PDB file of C-alpha atoms in Angstrom:
ATOM      1  CA  TYR A   1     132.404 -32.483 -22.117  1.00  0.00           C
ATOM      2  CA  LEU A   2     130.703 -31.265 -25.349  1.00  0.00           C
ATOM      3  CA  GLY A   3     133.483 -32.787 -27.442  1.00  0.00           C
ATOM      4  CA  GLY A   4     133.129 -36.175 -25.792  1.00  0.00           C
ATOM      5  CA  TRP A   5     129.394 -36.393 -26.452  1.00  0.00           C
ATOM      6  CA  THR A   6     129.925 -35.104 -29.988  1.00  0.00           C
ATOM      7  CA  VAL A   7     132.387 -37.887 -30.714  1.00  0.00           C
ATOM      8  CA  ASP A   8     129.890 -40.372 -29.221  1.00  0.00           C
ATOM      9  CA  SER A   9     127.064 -39.188 -31.463  1.00  0.00           C
ATOM     10  CA  LEU A  10     129.186 -39.102 -34.602  1.00  0.00           C
ATOM     11  CA  LEU A  11     130.339 -42.678 -34.057  1.00  0.00           C
ATOM     12  CA  LYS A  12     126.804 -43.815 -33.455  1.00  0.00           C
ATOM     13  CA  GLN A  13     125.816 -42.250 -36.758  1.00  0.00           C
ATOM     14  CA  GLY A  14     128.499 -44.189 -38.569  1.00  0.00           C
ATOM     15  CA  TYR A  15     131.182 -41.451 -39.078  1.00  0.00           C
ATOM     16  CA  ARG A  16     134.878 -41.958 -38.892  1.00  0.00           C
ATOM     17  CA  VAL A  17     136.216 -39.461 -36.349  1.00  0.00           C
ATOM     18  CA  ARG A  18     139.604 -37.923 -35.935  1.00  0.00           C
ATOM     19  CA  THR A  19     139.951 -35.762 -32.805  1.00  0.00           C
ATOM     20  CA  THR A  20     142.692 -33.667 -31.326  1.00  0.00           C
ATOM     21  CA  LEU A  21     144.286 -33.737 -27.875  1.00  0.00           C
ATOM     22  CA  ARG A  22     146.950 -31.397 -26.501  1.00  0.00           C
ATOM     23  CA  SER A  23     148.684 -34.564 -25.276  1.00  0.00           C
ATOM     24  CA  LEU A  24     148.245 -38.084 -26.513  1.00  0.00           C
ATOM     25  CA  GLU A  25     148.837 -39.283 -22.981  1.00  0.00           C
ATOM     26  CA  ARG A  26     145.055 -38.720 -22.519  1.00  0.00           C
ATOM     27  CA  GLU A  27     144.121 -40.946 -25.433  1.00  0.00           C
ATOM     28  CA  GLY A  28     143.583 -44.025 -23.250  1.00  0.00           C
ATOM     29  CA  GLN A  29     141.261 -42.211 -20.869  1.00  0.00           C
ATOM     30  CA  VAL A  30     139.290 -40.600 -23.663  1.00  0.00           C
ATOM     31  CA  ARG A  31     138.901 -43.938 -25.455  1.00  0.00           C
ATOM     32  CA  ALA A  32     137.681 -45.544 -22.215  1.00  0.00           C
ATOM     33  CA  ASP A  33     135.102 -42.779 -21.640  1.00  0.00           C
ATOM     34  CA  ILE A  34     133.788 -43.106 -25.223  1.00  0.00           C
ATOM     35  CA  ALA A  35     133.746 -46.879 -24.929  1.00  0.00           C
ATOM     36  CA  ARG A  36     131.218 -46.592 -22.039  1.00  0.00           C
ATOM     37  CA  GLN A  37     128.794 -45.220 -24.573  1.00  0.00           C
ATOM     38  CA  VAL A  38     129.725 -46.825 -27.927  1.00  0.00           C
ATOM     39  CA  ASP A  39     132.325 -49.204 -29.291  1.00  0.00           C
ATOM     40  CA  PRO A  40     134.548 -46.994 -31.517  1.00  0.00           C
ATOM     41  CA  GLY A  41     136.209 -49.944 -33.273  1.00  0.00           C
ATOM     42  CA  ASP A  42     138.788 -48.554 -35.689  1.00  0.00           C
ATOM     43  CA  ARG A  43     136.755 -45.411 -36.514  1.00  0.00           C
ATOM     44  CA  LEU A  44     138.306 -43.174 -33.864  1.00  0.00           C
ATOM     45  CA  SER A  45     141.794 -41.808 -34.139  1.00  0.00           C
ATOM     46  CA  PHE A  46     143.778 -39.020 -32.371  1.00  0.00           C
ATOM     47  CA  ILE A  47     146.224 -36.295 -33.363  1.00  0.00           C
ATOM     48  CA  ALA A  48     148.293 -34.207 -31.019  1.00  0.00           C
ATOM     49  CA  ALA A  49     147.571 -30.514 -31.586  1.00  0.00           C
ATOM     50  CA  ASP A  50     147.580 -27.382 -29.387  1.00  0.00           C
ATOM     51  CA  LEU A  51     145.561 -24.265 -30.105  1.00  0.00           C
ATOM     52  CA  LEU A  52     148.721 -22.146 -29.526  1.00  0.00           C
ATOM     53  CA  ALA A  53     150.945 -24.048 -31.994  1.00  0.00           C
ATOM     54  CA  ASP A  54     150.841 -24.773 -35.727  1.00  0.00           C
ATOM     55  CA  GLU A  55     151.927 -28.418 -35.521  1.00  0.00           C
ATOM     56  CA  GLY A  56     149.315 -31.099 -36.076  1.00  0.00           C
ATOM     57  CA  TRP A  57     146.439 -29.094 -37.490  1.00  0.00           C
ATOM     58  CA  ASP A  58     147.154 -29.779 -41.183  1.00  0.00           C
ATOM     59  CA  ARG A  59     147.365 -33.566 -40.383  1.00  0.00           C
ATOM     60  CA  ALA A  60     144.195 -33.376 -38.382  1.00  0.00           C
ATOM     61  CA  ALA A  61     142.239 -31.648 -41.196  1.00  0.00           C
ATOM     62  CA  GLN A  62     143.686 -33.773 -44.091  1.00  0.00           C
ATOM     63  CA  GLY A  63     140.949 -35.764 -45.830  1.00  0.00           C
ATOM     64  CA  ALA A  64     138.199 -34.527 -43.451  1.00  0.00           C
ATOM     65  CA  ARG A  65     134.775 -33.594 -44.814  1.00  0.00           C
ATOM     66  CA  PHE A  66     133.727 -31.659 -41.711  1.00  0.00           C
ATOM     67  CA  ILE A  67     135.398 -29.944 -38.775  1.00  0.00           C
ATOM     68  CA  LEU A  68     133.644 -29.421 -35.484  1.00  0.00           C
ATOM     69  CA  HIS A  69     135.696 -26.906 -33.493  1.00  0.00           C
ATOM     70  CA  VAL A  70     134.278 -27.255 -29.941  1.00  0.00           C
ATOM     71  CA  ALA A  71     137.458 -26.644 -27.893  1.00  0.00           C
ATOM     72  CA  ALA A  72     138.023 -23.466 -25.888  1.00  0.00           C
ATOM     73  CA  PRO A  73     139.699 -22.610 -22.641  1.00  0.00           C
ATOM     74  CA  MET A  74     137.569 -21.691 -19.672  1.00  0.00           C
ATOM     75  CA  GLY A  75     138.496 -20.030 -16.446  1.00  0.00           C
ATOM     76  CA  VAL A  76     138.772 -16.790 -14.564  1.00  0.00           C
ATOM     77  CA  GLY A  77     140.844 -13.945 -15.781  1.00  0.00           C
ATOM     78  CA  GLY A  78     142.455 -11.276 -13.615  1.00  0.00           C
ATOM     79  CA  SER A  79     146.119 -10.903 -14.237  1.00  0.00           C
ATOM     80  CA  LYS A  80     147.397 -10.117 -17.705  1.00  0.00           C
ATOM     81  CA  SER A  81     148.783 -13.630 -18.014  1.00  0.00           C
ATOM     82  CA  LYS A  82     145.447 -15.142 -16.988  1.00  0.00           C
ATOM     83  CA  THR A  83     143.658 -12.982 -19.535  1.00  0.00           C
ATOM     84  CA  GLN A  84     145.933 -14.200 -22.298  1.00  0.00           C
ATOM     85  CA  GLU A  85     145.388 -17.845 -21.260  1.00  0.00           C
ATOM     86  CA  LEU A  86     141.758 -17.331 -22.268  1.00  0.00           C
ATOM     87  CA  ILE A  87     141.971 -14.927 -25.270  1.00  0.00           C
ATOM     88  CA  ARG A  88     145.037 -16.130 -27.113  1.00  0.00           C
ATOM     89  CA  PRO A  89     144.015 -19.828 -27.439  1.00  0.00           C
ATOM     90  CA  SER A  90     140.411 -18.798 -28.463  1.00  0.00           C
ATOM     91  CA  ARG A  91     141.498 -16.417 -31.165  1.00  0.00           C
ATOM     92  CA  GLU A  92     144.691 -17.990 -32.491  1.00  0.00           C
ATOM     93  CA  GLY A  93     143.281 -21.464 -32.200  1.00  0.00           C
ATOM     94  CA  THR A  94     140.201 -20.654 -34.147  1.00  0.00           C
ATOM     95  CA  LEU A  95     142.241 -19.228 -37.007  1.00  0.00           C
ATOM     96  CA  ARG A  96     144.572 -22.282 -37.020  1.00  0.00           C
ATOM     97  CA  VAL A  97     141.586 -24.615 -37.314  1.00  0.00           C
ATOM     98  CA  LEU A  98     140.002 -22.528 -40.094  1.00  0.00           C
ATOM     99  CA  LYS A  99     143.288 -22.187 -42.040  1.00  0.00           C
ATOM    100  CA  ALA A 100     143.832 -25.974 -41.856  1.00  0.00           C
ATOM    101  CA  GLY A 101     140.289 -26.672 -42.981  1.00  0.00           C
ATOM    102  CA  ALA A 102     140.511 -24.287 -45.921  1.00  0.00           C
ATOM    103  CA  LYS A 103     143.887 -25.824 -46.966  1.00  0.00           C
ATOM    104  CA  ALA A 104     142.413 -29.347 -46.739  1.00  0.00           C
ATOM    105  CA  GLY A 105     139.294 -28.542 -48.721  1.00  0.00           C
ATOM    106  CA  VAL A 106     136.857 -29.186 -45.888  1.00  0.00           C
ATOM    107  CA  GLU A 107     133.233 -28.648 -46.762  1.00  0.00           C
ATOM    108  CA  ARG A 108     132.136 -26.991 -43.561  1.00  0.00           C
ATOM    109  CA  VAL A 109     133.452 -25.910 -40.161  1.00  0.00           C
ATOM    110  CA  VAL A 110     131.022 -25.797 -37.243  1.00  0.00           C
ATOM    111  CA  MET A 111     132.423 -23.591 -34.475  1.00  0.00           C
ATOM    112  CA  THR A 112     131.147 -23.514 -30.865  1.00  0.00           C
ATOM    113  CA  SER A 113     130.773 -19.953 -29.669  1.00  0.00           C
ATOM    114  CA  SER A 114     128.835 -18.889 -26.601  1.00  0.00           C
ATOM    115  CA  LEU A 115     125.299 -17.535 -26.189  1.00  0.00           C
ATOM    116  CA  GLN A 116     125.991 -15.849 -22.815  1.00  0.00           C
ATOM    117  CA  ALA A 117     129.294 -14.435 -23.993  1.00  0.00           C
ATOM    118  CA  ALA A 118     128.965 -13.478 -27.676  1.00  0.00           C
ATOM    119  CA  LEU A 119     125.173 -12.861 -27.990  1.00  0.00           C
ATOM    120  CA  ALA A 120     124.500 -10.716 -24.884  1.00  0.00           C
ATOM    121  CA  PRO A 121     122.122  -7.791 -25.423  1.00  0.00           C
ATOM    122  CA  SER A 122     123.482  -4.412 -24.353  1.00  0.00           C
ATOM    123  CA  GLY A 123     122.698  -3.058 -20.895  1.00  0.00           C
ATOM    124  CA  SER A 124     120.811  -4.642 -18.083  1.00  0.00           C
ATOM    125  CA  ALA A 125     117.235  -3.648 -18.839  1.00  0.00           C
ATOM    126  CA  GLN A 126     114.548  -6.197 -18.066  1.00  0.00           C
ATOM    127  CA  GLY A 127     111.530  -7.126 -20.090  1.00  0.00           C
ATOM    128  CA  GLY A 128     112.941  -6.727 -23.580  1.00  0.00           C
ATOM    129  CA  PRO A 129     112.520  -9.250 -26.353  1.00  0.00           C
ATOM    130  CA  PRO A 130     114.665 -12.421 -26.198  1.00  0.00           C
ATOM    131  CA  GLY A 131     118.116 -12.126 -27.791  1.00  0.00           C
ATOM    132  CA  ASP A 132     118.633 -13.731 -31.162  1.00  0.00           C
ATOM    133  CA  GLU A 133     121.481 -14.324 -33.620  1.00  0.00           C
ATOM    134  CA  THR A 134     121.432 -10.744 -34.901  1.00  0.00           C
ATOM    135  CA  VAL A 135     122.918  -9.536 -31.588  1.00  0.00           C
ATOM    136  CA  TRP A 136     126.601  -9.211 -30.795  1.00  0.00           C
ATOM    137  CA  THR A 137     128.012  -8.483 -27.354  1.00  0.00           C
ATOM    138  CA  ASP A 138     129.293  -4.927 -26.901  1.00  0.00           C
ATOM    139  CA  LEU A 139     132.761  -5.473 -25.504  1.00  0.00           C
ATOM    140  CA  SER A 140     133.074  -1.861 -24.421  1.00  0.00           C
ATOM    141  CA  GLU A 141     130.452  -2.383 -21.690  1.00  0.00           C
ATOM    142  CA  LYS A 142     131.565  -2.200 -18.096  1.00  0.00           C
ATOM    143  CA  GLY A 143     132.067  -5.577 -16.424  1.00  0.00           C
ATOM    144  CA  THR A 144     132.945  -7.480 -19.601  1.00  0.00           C
ATOM    145  CA  THR A 145     134.740 -10.637 -18.554  1.00  0.00           C
ATOM    146  CA  ASP A 146     137.848 -12.118 -20.143  1.00  0.00           C
ATOM    147  CA  TYR A 147     135.823 -15.245 -21.160  1.00  0.00           C
ATOM    148  CA  THR A 148     133.206 -13.028 -22.776  1.00  0.00           C
ATOM    149  CA  ARG A 149     135.947 -11.173 -24.660  1.00  0.00           C
ATOM    150  CA  ALA A 150     137.628 -14.345 -25.747  1.00  0.00           C
ATOM    151  CA  LYS A 151     134.497 -16.007 -27.170  1.00  0.00           C
ATOM    152  CA  THR A 152     133.207 -12.903 -28.897  1.00  0.00           C
ATOM    153  CA  LEU A 153     136.478 -11.973 -30.479  1.00  0.00           C
ATOM    154  CA  ALA A 154     137.136 -15.573 -31.629  1.00  0.00           C
ATOM    155  CA  GLU A 155     133.793 -15.750 -33.348  1.00  0.00           C
ATOM    156  CA  GLN A 156     134.258 -12.343 -34.966  1.00  0.00           C
ATOM    157  CA  ASP A 157     137.702 -13.454 -36.148  1.00  0.00           C
ATOM    158  CA  ALA A 158     136.169 -16.554 -37.710  1.00  0.00           C
ATOM    159  CA  TRP A 159     133.606 -14.641 -39.718  1.00  0.00           C
ATOM    160  CA  ALA A 160     136.270 -12.139 -40.798  1.00  0.00           C
ATOM    161  CA  PHE A 161     138.445 -14.975 -41.967  1.00  0.00           C
ATOM    162  CA  MET A 162     135.600 -16.470 -44.013  1.00  0.00           C
ATOM    163  CA  ARG A 163     134.853 -13.145 -45.694  1.00  0.00           C
ATOM    164  CA  GLY A 164     138.433 -13.089 -46.907  1.00  0.00           C
ATOM    165  CA  SER A 165     138.550 -16.751 -47.943  1.00  0.00           C
ATOM    166  CA  PRO A 166     137.950 -17.445 -51.608  1.00  0.00           C
ATOM    167  CA  GLY A 167     137.385 -21.245 -51.172  1.00  0.00           C
ATOM    168  CA  ALA A 168     134.221 -23.291 -51.049  1.00  0.00           C
ATOM    169  CA  MET A 169     134.448 -24.088 -47.316  1.00  0.00           C
ATOM    170  CA  THR A 170     131.506 -22.747 -45.266  1.00  0.00           C
ATOM    171  CA  LEU A 171     131.175 -21.788 -41.636  1.00  0.00           C
ATOM    172  CA  THR A 172     128.365 -22.223 -39.142  1.00  0.00           C
ATOM    173  CA  THR A 173     128.539 -21.101 -35.485  1.00  0.00           C
ATOM    174  CA  VAL A 174     126.547 -22.555 -32.644  1.00  0.00           C
ATOM    175  CA  LEU A 175     126.047 -20.498 -29.527  1.00  0.00           C
ATOM    176  CA  PRO A 176     125.139 -22.668 -26.499  1.00  0.00           C
ATOM    177  CA  ALA A 177     123.479 -21.586 -23.387  1.00  0.00           C
ATOM    178  CA  PHE A 178     124.652 -22.958 -20.004  1.00  0.00           C
ATOM    179  CA  ILE A 179     125.328 -26.627 -20.690  1.00  0.00           C
ATOM    180  CA  GLN A 180     123.881 -29.290 -18.413  1.00  0.00           C
ATOM    181  CA  GLY A 181     123.019 -32.958 -18.825  1.00  0.00           C
ATOM    182  CA  PRO A 182     124.570 -36.403 -18.233  1.00  0.00           C
ATOM    183  CA  LEU A 183     128.290 -36.943 -17.627  1.00  0.00           C
ATOM    184  CA  MET A 184     130.792 -38.188 -20.102  1.00  0.00           C
ATOM    185  CA  GLY A 185     132.983 -40.531 -18.020  1.00  0.00           C
ATOM    186  CA  ARG A 186     133.568 -39.578 -14.415  1.00  0.00           C
ATOM    187  CA  HIS A 187     134.903 -36.076 -14.883  1.00  0.00           C
ATOM    188  CA  VAL A 188     133.079 -33.041 -13.414  1.00  0.00           C
ATOM    189  CA  THR A 189     133.743 -30.425 -16.025  1.00  0.00           C
ATOM    190  CA  GLY A 190     133.254 -26.694 -15.666  1.00  0.00           C
ATOM    191  CA  SER A 191     129.598 -26.578 -16.712  1.00  0.00           C
ATOM    192  CA  LEU A 192     128.592 -29.300 -14.243  1.00  0.00           C
ATOM    193  CA  GLU A 193     130.648 -27.943 -11.296  1.00  0.00           C
ATOM    194  CA  LEU A 194     127.881 -25.662 -10.160  1.00  0.00           C
ATOM    195  CA  VAL A 195     125.368 -28.494  -9.690  1.00  0.00           C
ATOM    196  CA  ALA A 196     128.065 -30.652  -8.124  1.00  0.00           C
ATOM    197  CA  ARG A 197     128.830 -27.936  -5.553  1.00  0.00           C
ATOM    198  CA  MET A 198     125.135 -27.488  -4.774  1.00  0.00           C
ATOM    199  CA  LEU A 199     124.680 -31.310  -4.215  1.00  0.00           C
ATOM    200  CA  ARG A 200     127.785 -31.340  -1.943  1.00  0.00           C
ATOM    201  CA  GLY A 201     126.312 -28.546   0.207  1.00  0.00           C
ATOM    202  CA  GLN A 202     129.032 -26.173  -0.809  1.00  0.00           C
ATOM    203  CA  VAL A 203     126.586 -23.373  -1.913  1.00  0.00           C
ATOM    204  CA  SER A 204     125.231 -22.337   1.431  1.00  0.00           C
ATOM    205  CA  ARG A 205     123.245 -19.436   0.068  1.00  0.00           C
ATOM    206  CA  VAL A 206     121.919 -19.109  -3.482  1.00  0.00           C
ATOM    207  CA  PRO A 207     122.696 -15.813  -5.183  1.00  0.00           C
ATOM    208  CA  ARG A 208     120.141 -14.091  -7.412  1.00  0.00           C
ATOM    209  CA  LEU A 209     121.632 -15.358 -10.654  1.00  0.00           C
ATOM    210  CA  GLY A 210     120.098 -17.241 -13.547  1.00  0.00           C
ATOM    211  CA  PHE A 211     120.874 -18.734 -16.898  1.00  0.00           C
ATOM    212  CA  CYS A 212     119.288 -20.079 -20.076  1.00  0.00           C
ATOM    213  CA  ILE A 213     120.157 -23.706 -20.149  1.00  0.00           C
ATOM    214  CA  VAL A 214     120.669 -26.393 -22.823  1.00  0.00           C
ATOM    215  CA  ASP A 215     121.071 -30.142 -22.462  1.00  0.00           C
ATOM    216  CA  VAL A 216     124.383 -31.404 -23.844  1.00  0.00           C
ATOM    217  CA  ARG A 217     122.610 -34.099 -25.884  1.00  0.00           C
ATOM    218  CA  ASP A 218     120.416 -31.508 -27.598  1.00  0.00           C
ATOM    219  CA  LEU A 219     123.451 -29.284 -28.183  1.00  0.00           C
ATOM    220  CA  VAL A 220     125.283 -32.121 -29.921  1.00  0.00           C
ATOM    221  CA  ASP A 221     122.258 -32.649 -32.107  1.00  0.00           C
ATOM    222  CA  LEU A 222     122.313 -28.986 -33.033  1.00  0.00           C
ATOM    223  CA  HIS A 223     125.978 -29.201 -33.992  1.00  0.00           C
ATOM    224  CA  LEU A 224     125.405 -32.192 -36.204  1.00  0.00           C
ATOM    225  CA  LYS A 225     122.373 -30.634 -37.901  1.00  0.00           C
ATOM    226  CA  ALA A 226     124.475 -27.484 -38.464  1.00  0.00           C
ATOM    227  CA  MET A 227     127.248 -29.687 -39.931  1.00  0.00           C
ATOM    228  CA  THR A 228     125.173 -31.212 -42.722  1.00  0.00           C
ATOM    229  CA  ALA A 229     122.163 -28.969 -43.481  1.00  0.00           C
ATOM    230  CA  PRO A 230     122.612 -26.801 -46.572  1.00  0.00           C
ATOM    231  CA  GLU A 231     120.511 -24.114 -44.876  1.00  0.00           C
ATOM    232  CA  ALA A 232     123.112 -23.760 -42.092  1.00  0.00           C
ATOM    233  CA  ALA A 233     125.931 -22.444 -44.235  1.00  0.00           C
ATOM    234  CA  GLY A 234     126.957 -18.969 -43.128  1.00  0.00           C
ATOM    235  CA  GLU A 235     124.588 -18.837 -40.239  1.00  0.00           C
ATOM    236  CA  ARG A 236     124.685 -18.411 -36.431  1.00  0.00           C
ATOM    237  CA  PHE A 237     122.418 -20.568 -34.255  1.00  0.00           C
ATOM    238  CA  ALA A 238     121.525 -19.939 -30.608  1.00  0.00           C
ATOM    239  CA  GLY A 239     121.180 -23.257 -28.720  1.00  0.00           C
ATOM    240  CA  SER A 240     118.999 -22.695 -25.730  1.00  0.00           C
ATOM    241  CA  SER A 241     116.042 -24.023 -23.844  1.00  0.00           C
ATOM    242  CA  ASP A 242     114.358 -22.060 -21.055  1.00  0.00           C
ATOM    243  CA  PHE A 243     115.636 -19.868 -18.239  1.00  0.00           C
ATOM    244  CA  LEU A 244     116.136 -20.878 -14.610  1.00  0.00           C
ATOM    245  CA  TRP A 245     117.258 -18.941 -11.561  1.00  0.00           C
ATOM    246  CA  LEU A 246     119.759 -20.693  -9.356  1.00  0.00           C
ATOM    247  CA  ALA A 247     116.942 -20.874  -6.767  1.00  0.00           C
ATOM    248  CA  ASP A 248     114.810 -22.742  -9.268  1.00  0.00           C
ATOM    249  CA  MET A 249     117.710 -25.163  -9.934  1.00  0.00           C
ATOM    250  CA  ALA A 250     118.063 -25.790  -6.229  1.00  0.00           C
ATOM    251  CA  ARG A 251     114.371 -26.355  -5.851  1.00  0.00           C
ATOM    252  CA  VAL A 252     114.274 -28.720  -8.832  1.00  0.00           C
ATOM    253  CA  LEU A 253     117.153 -30.811  -7.474  1.00  0.00           C
ATOM    254  CA  ARG A 254     115.458 -31.018  -4.095  1.00  0.00           C
ATOM    255  CA  GLU A 255     112.130 -32.079  -5.571  1.00  0.00           C
ATOM    256  CA  GLN A 256     113.416 -34.528  -8.206  1.00  0.00           C
ATOM    257  CA  LEU A 257     116.311 -36.136  -6.373  1.00  0.00           C
ATOM    258  CA  GLY A 258     114.773 -36.239  -2.930  1.00  0.00           C
ATOM    259  CA  ALA A 259     117.150 -37.482  -0.182  1.00  0.00           C
ATOM    260  CA  ARG A 260     120.059 -37.510  -2.663  1.00  0.00           C
ATOM    261  CA  ALA A 261     119.820 -33.747  -2.735  1.00  0.00           C
ATOM    262  CA  ALA A 262     119.449 -33.255   0.961  1.00  0.00           C
ATOM    263  CA  ARG A 263     122.470 -30.940   1.110  1.00  0.00           C
ATOM    264  CA  VAL A 264     121.182 -28.595  -1.577  1.00  0.00           C
ATOM    265  CA  SER A 265     120.484 -25.190   0.063  1.00  0.00           C
ATOM    266  CA  THR A 266     117.517 -23.100  -1.058  1.00  0.00           C
ATOM    267  CA  ARG A 267     118.418 -20.125   1.209  1.00  0.00           C
ATOM    268  CA  ARG A 268     118.816 -16.896  -0.761  1.00  0.00           C
ATOM    269  CA  ALA A 269     121.964 -14.796  -0.723  1.00  0.00           C
ATOM    270  CA  PRO A 270     121.162 -11.062  -0.465  1.00  0.00           C
ATOM    271  CA  ASP A 271     122.799  -9.023  -3.329  1.00  0.00           C
ATOM    272  CA  PHE A 272     124.821  -6.977  -0.899  1.00  0.00           C
ATOM    273  CA  LEU A 273     126.384 -10.108   0.585  1.00  0.00           C
ATOM    274  CA  VAL A 274     127.367 -11.370  -2.833  1.00  0.00           C
ATOM    275  CA  ARG A 275     128.892  -7.988  -3.725  1.00  0.00           C
ATOM    276  CA  PHE A 276     130.849  -7.962  -0.508  1.00  0.00           C
ATOM    277  CA  GLY A 277     132.132 -11.441  -1.137  1.00  0.00           C
ATOM    278  CA  ALA A 278     133.147 -10.406  -4.640  1.00  0.00           C
ATOM    279  CA  LEU A 279     135.714  -7.998  -3.107  1.00  0.00           C
ATOM    280  CA  PHE A 280     137.757 -11.079  -2.095  1.00  0.00           C
ATOM    281  CA  ASN A 281     136.706 -13.683  -4.656  1.00  0.00           C
ATOM    282  CA  PRO A 282     137.599 -13.145  -8.374  1.00  0.00           C
ATOM    283  CA  GLU A 283     135.096 -15.763  -9.565  1.00  0.00           C
ATOM    284  CA  LEU A 284     132.298 -14.075  -7.629  1.00  0.00           C
ATOM    285  CA  ARG A 285     133.361 -10.747  -8.966  1.00  0.00           C
ATOM    286  CA  GLN A 286     132.750 -11.826 -12.580  1.00  0.00           C
ATOM    287  CA  LEU A 287     129.260 -12.953 -11.641  1.00  0.00           C
ATOM    288  CA  THR A 288     128.048  -9.815  -9.883  1.00  0.00           C
ATOM    289  CA  PRO A 289     127.122  -7.865 -13.098  1.00  0.00           C
ATOM    290  CA  GLY A 290     124.463 -10.552 -13.642  1.00  0.00           C
ATOM    291  CA  LEU A 291     122.778 -10.233 -10.268  1.00  0.00           C
ATOM    292  CA  GLY A 292     119.084 -10.101 -10.770  1.00  0.00           C
ATOM    293  CA  LEU A 293     119.387  -9.970 -14.521  1.00  0.00           C
ATOM    294  CA  ARG A 294     117.058 -12.155 -16.516  1.00  0.00           C
ATOM    295  CA  ARG A 295     118.512 -12.466 -20.056  1.00  0.00           C
ATOM    296  CA  GLU A 296     116.548 -14.759 -22.270  1.00  0.00           C
ATOM    297  CA  PHE A 297     117.379 -15.968 -25.755  1.00  0.00           C
ATOM    298  CA  THR A 298     115.353 -17.574 -28.526  1.00  0.00           C
ATOM    299  CA  SER A 299     116.316 -20.613 -30.569  1.00  0.00           C
ATOM    300  CA  ALA A 300     113.412 -20.073 -33.083  1.00  0.00           C
ATOM    301  CA  LYS A 301     115.894 -19.926 -35.981  1.00  0.00           C
ATOM    302  CA  ALA A 302     117.335 -23.398 -35.178  1.00  0.00           C
ATOM    303  CA  ARG A 303     113.846 -24.748 -34.890  1.00  0.00           C
ATOM    304  CA  ARG A 304     112.700 -23.090 -38.115  1.00  0.00           C
ATOM    305  CA  LEU A 305     115.733 -23.878 -40.354  1.00  0.00           C
ATOM    306  CA  LEU A 306     116.995 -27.125 -38.844  1.00  0.00           C
ATOM    307  CA  GLY A 307     113.943 -28.682 -37.107  1.00  0.00           C
ATOM    308  CA  TRP A 308     115.841 -28.646 -33.806  1.00  0.00           C
ATOM    309  CA  GLN A 309     114.081 -29.380 -30.544  1.00  0.00           C
ATOM    310  CA  ALA A 310     115.413 -29.093 -26.991  1.00  0.00           C
ATOM    311  CA  ARG A 311     114.600 -30.654 -23.620  1.00  0.00           C
ATOM    312  CA  THR A 312     113.435 -28.322 -20.883  1.00  0.00           C
ATOM    313  CA  ALA A 313     116.048 -26.694 -18.604  1.00  0.00           C
ATOM    314  CA  THR A 314     114.537 -28.703 -15.716  1.00  0.00           C
ATOM    315  CA  GLU A 315     115.182 -32.023 -17.491  1.00  0.00           C
ATOM    316  CA  ALA A 316     118.780 -31.006 -18.263  1.00  0.00           C
ATOM    317  CA  VAL A 317     119.543 -29.974 -14.647  1.00  0.00           C
ATOM    318  CA  VAL A 318     117.989 -33.227 -13.231  1.00  0.00           C
ATOM    319  CA  ALA A 319     120.025 -35.242 -15.680  1.00  0.00           C
ATOM    320  CA  SER A 320     123.177 -33.513 -14.326  1.00  0.00           C
ATOM    321  CA  GLY A 321     122.285 -34.226 -10.777  1.00  0.00           C
ATOM    322  CA  GLU A 322     121.327 -37.802 -11.338  1.00  0.00           C
ATOM    323  CA  ALA A 323     124.515 -38.554 -13.230  1.00  0.00           C
ATOM    324  CA  LEU A 324     126.674 -36.933 -10.531  1.00  0.00           C
ATOM    325  CA  VAL A 325     124.998 -38.947  -7.799  1.00  0.00           C
ATOM    326  CA  ARG A 326     125.126 -42.163  -9.853  1.00  0.00           C
ATOM    327  CA  GLU A 327     128.917 -41.844 -10.426  1.00  0.00           C
ATOM    328  CA  GLY A 328     129.488 -41.085  -6.716  1.00  0.00           C
ATOM    329  CA  LEU A 329     130.990 -37.628  -7.523  1.00  0.00           C
ATOM    330  CA  VAL A 330     128.978 -35.690  -4.875  1.00  0.00           C
TER     331      VAL A 330
END
């Protein structure tokens, strides 16, 4: 999702783009999705590369000026094998990308981390100052998810690699909030699945959960600013707009989409009911530590150093809903 919109923006700005796919069988579909936004001409090419294998990464990096490493597995852990499906590709893949970039003499790598995962303040206290880039998630805390562990460890690995790398390559990390916004193609990716389920009437009661949100278009803009700005070298940047509870998201969809959001429920789910359901649902189990927790983050650093501006969370959620309805996916 983020990768597709990043390719779109790079092409529109005149760059030549080489991107990786685990299987080149997907090249035709990716080209078709990109072509709905911009004619790539001969400026888009593909290399087969997997985060868990060495093959392809040196070829992908050869001759490149910049690398944008936005790929990471998402999903729910649980079993040891599931845990490794998240953590190994994140950590090993990040190092493969960085090693290939250093070998090729790349100027800068921009790596996508995660605001909710790698920049979470310790504890669950309310009312504290918004989190900023000086914060790192404490992985020893109870309830730490496999995804949180994967994203935090991968970013820490990246900075450790750079400290031991004598070359001129620089690193910048971008930590997105919960990504919303228009679709790329007709694929409902992980970050849009929640709004899709709400529009389909599959969320009968809304749990007391909330997120800071960022529009994918603004997030791409932050990545590209981080790619070229001298001030971004060696820095972390939180990419976030404002905070919305799921109840707020439901209300916004009902208000802005009208009859098209008729199946969106605004009924609240009591915390005890969510915790009971979590006994039988692994996905719900990973969300329960966030019940009633309002964690806010500031993107003042990105605004100050890079001149970055973001749409409101409401605009991003409405864009998600409108795109899902327009494409007939709900």
